[in-house]
Coordinates of C-alpha atoms in Angstrom, one line a residue:
M1 CA -96.3 59.1 52.7
R2 CA -98.5 61.1 55.1
G3 CA -101.4 59.2 56.6
L4 CA -99.8 55.8 56.2
S5 CA -98.8 53.6 59.1
P6 CA -95.1 52.8 59.4
E7 CA -95.8 49.2 58.3
R8 CA -97.8 50.3 55.2
A9 CA -95.2 53.0 54.3
C10 CA -92.5 50.3 54.4
L11 CA -94.5 48.0 52.2
A12 CA -95.2 50.8 49.7
L13 CA -91.5 51.7 49.5
L14 CA -90.6 48.1 49.0
A15 CA -93.1 47.8 46.2
A16 CA -91.8 50.9 44.5
L17 CA -88.2 49.6 44.7
L18 CA -89.2 46.2 43.3
G19 CA -91.1 48.0 40.5
T20 CA -88.0 49.9 39.6
C21 CA -85.9 46.8 39.5
H22 CA -88.5 45.1 37.3
L23 CA -88.5 48.0 34.9
A24 CA -84.7 48.0 34.8
K25 CA -84.7 44.3 33.8
A26 CA -87.6 44.4 31.4
G27 CA -87.3 44.6 27.6
C28 CA -84.4 43.0 25.6
L29 CA -81.4 44.4 27.5
G30 CA -78.9 41.6 27.5
K31 CA -81.4 39.0 26.1
C32 CA -80.7 38.9 22.4
C33 CA -81.0 35.2 21.4
P34 CA -80.3 33.5 18.1
G35 CA -82.9 31.4 16.2
S36 CA -86.0 30.5 18.1
D37 CA -85.9 30.4 21.8
L38 CA -89.1 30.2 23.9
K39 CA -87.2 31.0 27.0
C40 CA -85.8 34.3 25.6
T41 CA -88.7 36.3 27.1
S42 CA -89.4 39.4 29.1
T43 CA -92.5 41.1 30.5
D44 CA -93.0 44.5 28.9
W45 CA -94.7 46.3 26.0
R46 CA -94.6 44.5 22.7
M47 CA -94.0 46.1 19.4
D48 CA -97.7 45.8 18.6
R49 CA -98.5 47.9 21.8
V50 CA -99.7 45.0 23.9
Y51 CA -98.3 44.6 27.4
G52 CA -97.3 41.2 28.6
T53 CA -94.9 38.4 27.6
C54 CA -92.6 39.5 24.8
F55 CA -89.7 37.8 23.1
C56 CA -86.1 38.7 22.3
D57 CA -85.1 35.9 19.9
E58 CA -84.6 36.2 16.2
R59 CA -87.9 34.5 15.4
C60 CA -89.9 37.3 17.1
K61 CA -89.6 39.5 14.0
R62 CA -91.5 36.9 12.0
T63 CA -94.1 36.1 14.7
K64 CA -94.4 39.9 15.5
D65 CA -94.2 39.5 19.3
C66 CA -90.9 41.2 20.0
C67 CA -90.4 43.5 23.0
F68 CA -90.6 47.1 22.0
D69 CA -86.9 47.7 22.3
Y70 CA -85.8 44.7 20.3
P71 CA -84.6 46.8 17.3
T72 CA -82.5 49.0 19.6
M73 CA -81.1 46.3 22.0
C74 CA -80.7 43.7 19.3
P75 CA -79.8 45.6 16.1
A76 CA -79.8 43.5 12.9
Q77 CA -76.4 42.7 11.5
P78 CA -76.3 41.3 8.0
C79 CA -73.9 38.6 7.0
A80 CA -70.5 39.9 5.8
V81 CA -68.5 38.1 3.2
S82 CA -65.1 38.6 1.7
Q83 CA -64.2 39.8 -1.8
W84 CA -64.4 37.2 -4.6
S85 CA -61.2 35.1 -5.2
Y86 CA -59.7 35.1 -8.6
W87 CA -61.3 32.8 -11.1
S88 CA -59.8 29.3 -11.2
G89 CA -58.7 27.6 -14.4
C90 CA -61.1 25.4 -16.3
V91 CA -61.7 22.1 -14.4
Q92 CA -61.3 20.2 -17.7
Q93 CA -59.2 20.7 -20.8
C94 CA -60.2 20.4 -24.5
R95 CA -64.0 20.5 -23.8
P96 CA -66.6 23.0 -22.6
A97 CA -66.3 23.1 -18.8
F98 CA -66.5 25.6 -16.0
R99 CA -64.3 27.8 -13.8
V100 CA -64.9 28.7 -10.1
R101 CA -64.5 31.6 -7.8
R102 CA -65.3 31.6 -4.1
R103 CA -65.6 33.9 -1.1
H104 CA -65.9 33.2 2.6
V105 CA -68.0 34.4 5.5
E106 CA -66.4 37.0 7.7
R107 CA -69.4 37.5 10.0
E108 CA -72.5 35.5 10.3
A109 CA -75.9 37.2 10.2
Q110 CA -77.3 38.2 13.6
N111 CA -80.7 39.3 15.0
S112 CA -82.6 38.6 11.7
G113 CA -80.0 40.3 9.6
D114 CA -79.7 39.5 5.9
A115 CA -78.5 35.9 5.3
C116 CA -75.2 35.2 3.6
P117 CA -75.2 35.4 -0.3
P118 CA -73.9 32.5 -2.4
L119 CA -70.3 31.7 -1.6
E120 CA -69.4 30.1 -4.9
E121 CA -70.0 31.0 -8.6
R122 CA -69.3 29.1 -11.7
A123 CA -68.9 30.3 -15.3
G124 CA -68.4 28.5 -18.5
C125 CA -65.0 28.2 -20.1
M126 CA -62.8 26.1 -22.3
E127 CA -59.1 25.4 -22.4
Y128 CA -57.4 24.9 -25.7
M129 CA -54.3 23.0 -24.5
N130 CA -54.2 19.7 -22.6
R131 CA -52.2 19.1 -19.4
R132 CA -49.2 18.1 -21.6
G133 CA -49.2 21.6 -23.2
E134 CA -50.5 20.2 -26.5
H135 CA -53.1 22.0 -28.6
C136 CA -56.5 20.3 -28.4
A137 CA -57.8 18.6 -31.5
Q138 CA -60.7 20.6 -32.9
T139 CA -64.1 18.7 -32.9
Q140 CA -67.1 19.3 -35.1
G141 CA -70.3 20.4 -33.4
P142 CA -72.4 23.4 -32.5
A143 CA -70.9 26.9 -32.1
L144 CA -70.0 27.4 -28.4
I145 CA -70.6 30.9 -27.3
T146 CA -70.2 33.0 -24.2
T147 CA -70.4 36.7 -23.2
V148 CA -68.1 39.1 -25.0
D149 CA -66.7 40.1 -21.5
Y150 CA -64.9 36.8 -21.4
G151 CA -62.6 38.2 -24.1
K152 CA -61.3 40.9 -21.8
G153 CA -59.0 38.3 -20.2
R154 CA -57.5 37.1 -23.4
P155 CA -54.0 38.2 -24.2
K156 CA -53.6 40.9 -26.8
H157 CA -49.9 40.2 -27.5
D158 CA -47.9 37.0 -27.8
L159 CA -44.8 36.0 -25.8
Y160 CA -42.6 38.2 -28.0
G161 CA -44.8 41.3 -27.6
E162 CA -46.3 41.0 -31.1
P163 CA -50.0 41.8 -31.5
V164 CA -52.2 38.8 -31.6
N165 CA -54.5 38.3 -34.6
P166 CA -57.6 40.3 -33.7
G167 CA -59.8 37.8 -35.6
Y168 CA -63.1 38.6 -37.2
C169 CA -66.8 38.8 -36.5
M170 CA -69.8 36.8 -37.7
E171 CA -73.3 38.2 -37.8
F172 CA -76.2 35.8 -37.3
K173 CA -80.0 36.1 -37.2
M174 CA -81.4 34.2 -34.2
E175 CA -84.0 31.7 -35.4
S176 CA -84.8 29.7 -32.2
L177 CA -83.6 29.2 -28.7
S178 CA -84.6 27.0 -25.7
P179 CA -86.6 28.5 -22.8
H180 CA -83.7 27.8 -20.5
C181 CA -81.9 30.9 -21.7
M182 CA -84.6 33.3 -20.6
V183 CA -84.8 32.0 -17.0
E184 CA -81.1 32.1 -16.4
N185 CA -80.5 34.5 -13.5
R186 CA -77.1 33.5 -12.1
P187 CA -75.0 36.7 -12.0
H188 CA -72.3 35.4 -14.3
A189 CA -74.8 33.9 -16.8
R190 CA -77.4 36.7 -17.1
W191 CA -76.0 37.5 -20.6
M192 CA -78.0 34.5 -21.9
Q193 CA -81.2 36.5 -21.3
Y194 CA -80.2 38.8 -24.2
L195 CA -80.6 36.0 -26.7
R196 CA -83.8 36.7 -28.6
E197 CA -85.5 35.1 -31.6
G198 CA -85.4 37.4 -34.6
Y199 CA -82.5 39.5 -33.3
T200 CA -79.2 39.9 -35.1
V201 CA -76.2 39.0 -32.9
C202 CA -72.5 39.5 -33.4
V203 CA -70.1 36.7 -32.4
A204 CA -66.3 37.4 -32.4
C205 CA -63.8 34.7 -33.5
Q206 CA -60.5 35.4 -31.8
P207 CA -57.5 33.4 -30.7
P208 CA -57.2 30.9 -29.1
A209 CA -60.7 29.8 -30.2
M210 CA -59.5 30.4 -33.8
R211 CA -58.0 27.4 -35.5
N212 CA -54.4 27.9 -36.6
Q213 CA -54.8 26.3 -40.0
S214 CA -58.3 27.3 -41.2
R215 CA -58.4 30.6 -39.3
S216 CA -62.0 29.9 -38.3
C217 CA -63.9 29.0 -35.1
Q218 CA -65.9 25.9 -34.5
G219 CA -69.5 26.3 -35.8
D220 CA -69.0 29.8 -37.2
G221 CA -70.7 28.8 -40.5
A222 CA -67.9 30.3 -42.6
T223 CA -68.3 27.6 -45.3
S224 CA -72.1 27.3 -45.0
D225 CA -74.8 28.9 -47.2
R226 CA -76.7 31.9 -45.9
D227 CA -79.9 29.9 -45.7
A228 CA -78.3 27.0 -43.8
L229 CA -79.7 26.5 -40.2
L230 CA -76.7 26.4 -37.8
Q231 CA -76.7 25.3 -34.2
W232 CA -75.2 27.1 -31.2
Q233 CA -74.9 26.4 -27.5
A234 CA -74.2 28.7 -24.5
V235 CA -71.1 27.7 -22.5
G236 CA -72.1 27.5 -18.8
N237 CA -75.6 26.2 -19.4
P238 CA -75.8 23.4 -22.0
R239 CA -79.6 23.6 -22.0
C240 CA -79.4 27.1 -23.4
R241 CA -79.1 26.3 -27.1
G242 CA -80.8 27.1 -30.4
T243 CA -80.3 27.8 -34.1
W244 CA -79.3 30.8 -36.2
K245 CA -78.6 31.7 -39.8
K246 CA -75.4 33.4 -41.1
V247 CA -75.8 37.0 -42.2
Q248 CA -72.3 38.2 -43.0
R249 CA -68.7 38.2 -41.9
L250 CA -67.2 41.5 -40.7
E251 CA -63.8 42.6 -39.7
R252 CA -65.2 44.0 -36.4
C253 CA -68.4 43.5 -34.6
S254 CA -71.0 46.3 -34.8
C255 CA -73.8 45.0 -32.6
P256 CA -74.6 46.6 -29.2
Q257 CA -72.7 45.0 -26.4
V258 CA -75.7 43.1 -25.0
H259 CA -76.1 41.4 -28.4
S260 CA -72.3 40.7 -28.8
F261 CA -70.9 37.4 -28.0
L262 CA -67.7 35.3 -28.4
F263 CA -66.8 31.9 -29.9
I264 CA -65.1 29.8 -27.3

């Protein structure tokens, strides 16, 4: 500091030290704030390369006025959730109902990380025995269908280890369906999007949906003429419904999996 008086040299040194302290405290170091916080500020370069007041709260990513080091000092952490629980039983017996599975939050989202996904899912189902262990009385009505994947959980053997009747398959030509099927995007109900007018679909009739005496499923059209217009309804979304015509009965379904369904 040659040429400076002792007083000015001291002032210059003090200014340099204060500048160093300011730089050390600038940016978002130790200032990561949740939500929107107008007090969560600093004075430094912003991410848009403008020097001045910048922010270190989560909202700054939307308003684009974060401090330059926000992504490094406040890294985004997405919400973390547990694995799905097992599916519950049907909430009602002897009628189309739904089952539930849940998961819980293990870590909340931080610093504008991805929000938590849905914590509950419901899927259509039907129980064939009431709470007293008695078989439900069969009722007349439209065919109730669900995804063929639902059948994977059905037992293949009885209590004595004997193979369960594998049932049969009915082919139908889809004549009409409501628009509610096409807009269904819940993960467990996306199978409804594969229902299309004019397509041939396969629907399997298996125990326990198969009646013990008649060996048929509700609404399968086994006793109807080929030209008869029959009604069906998707379990899990009662507004997804329509009509179809019987094509033939088969021992096993031959349709692609996306066009294969199950009486329930």
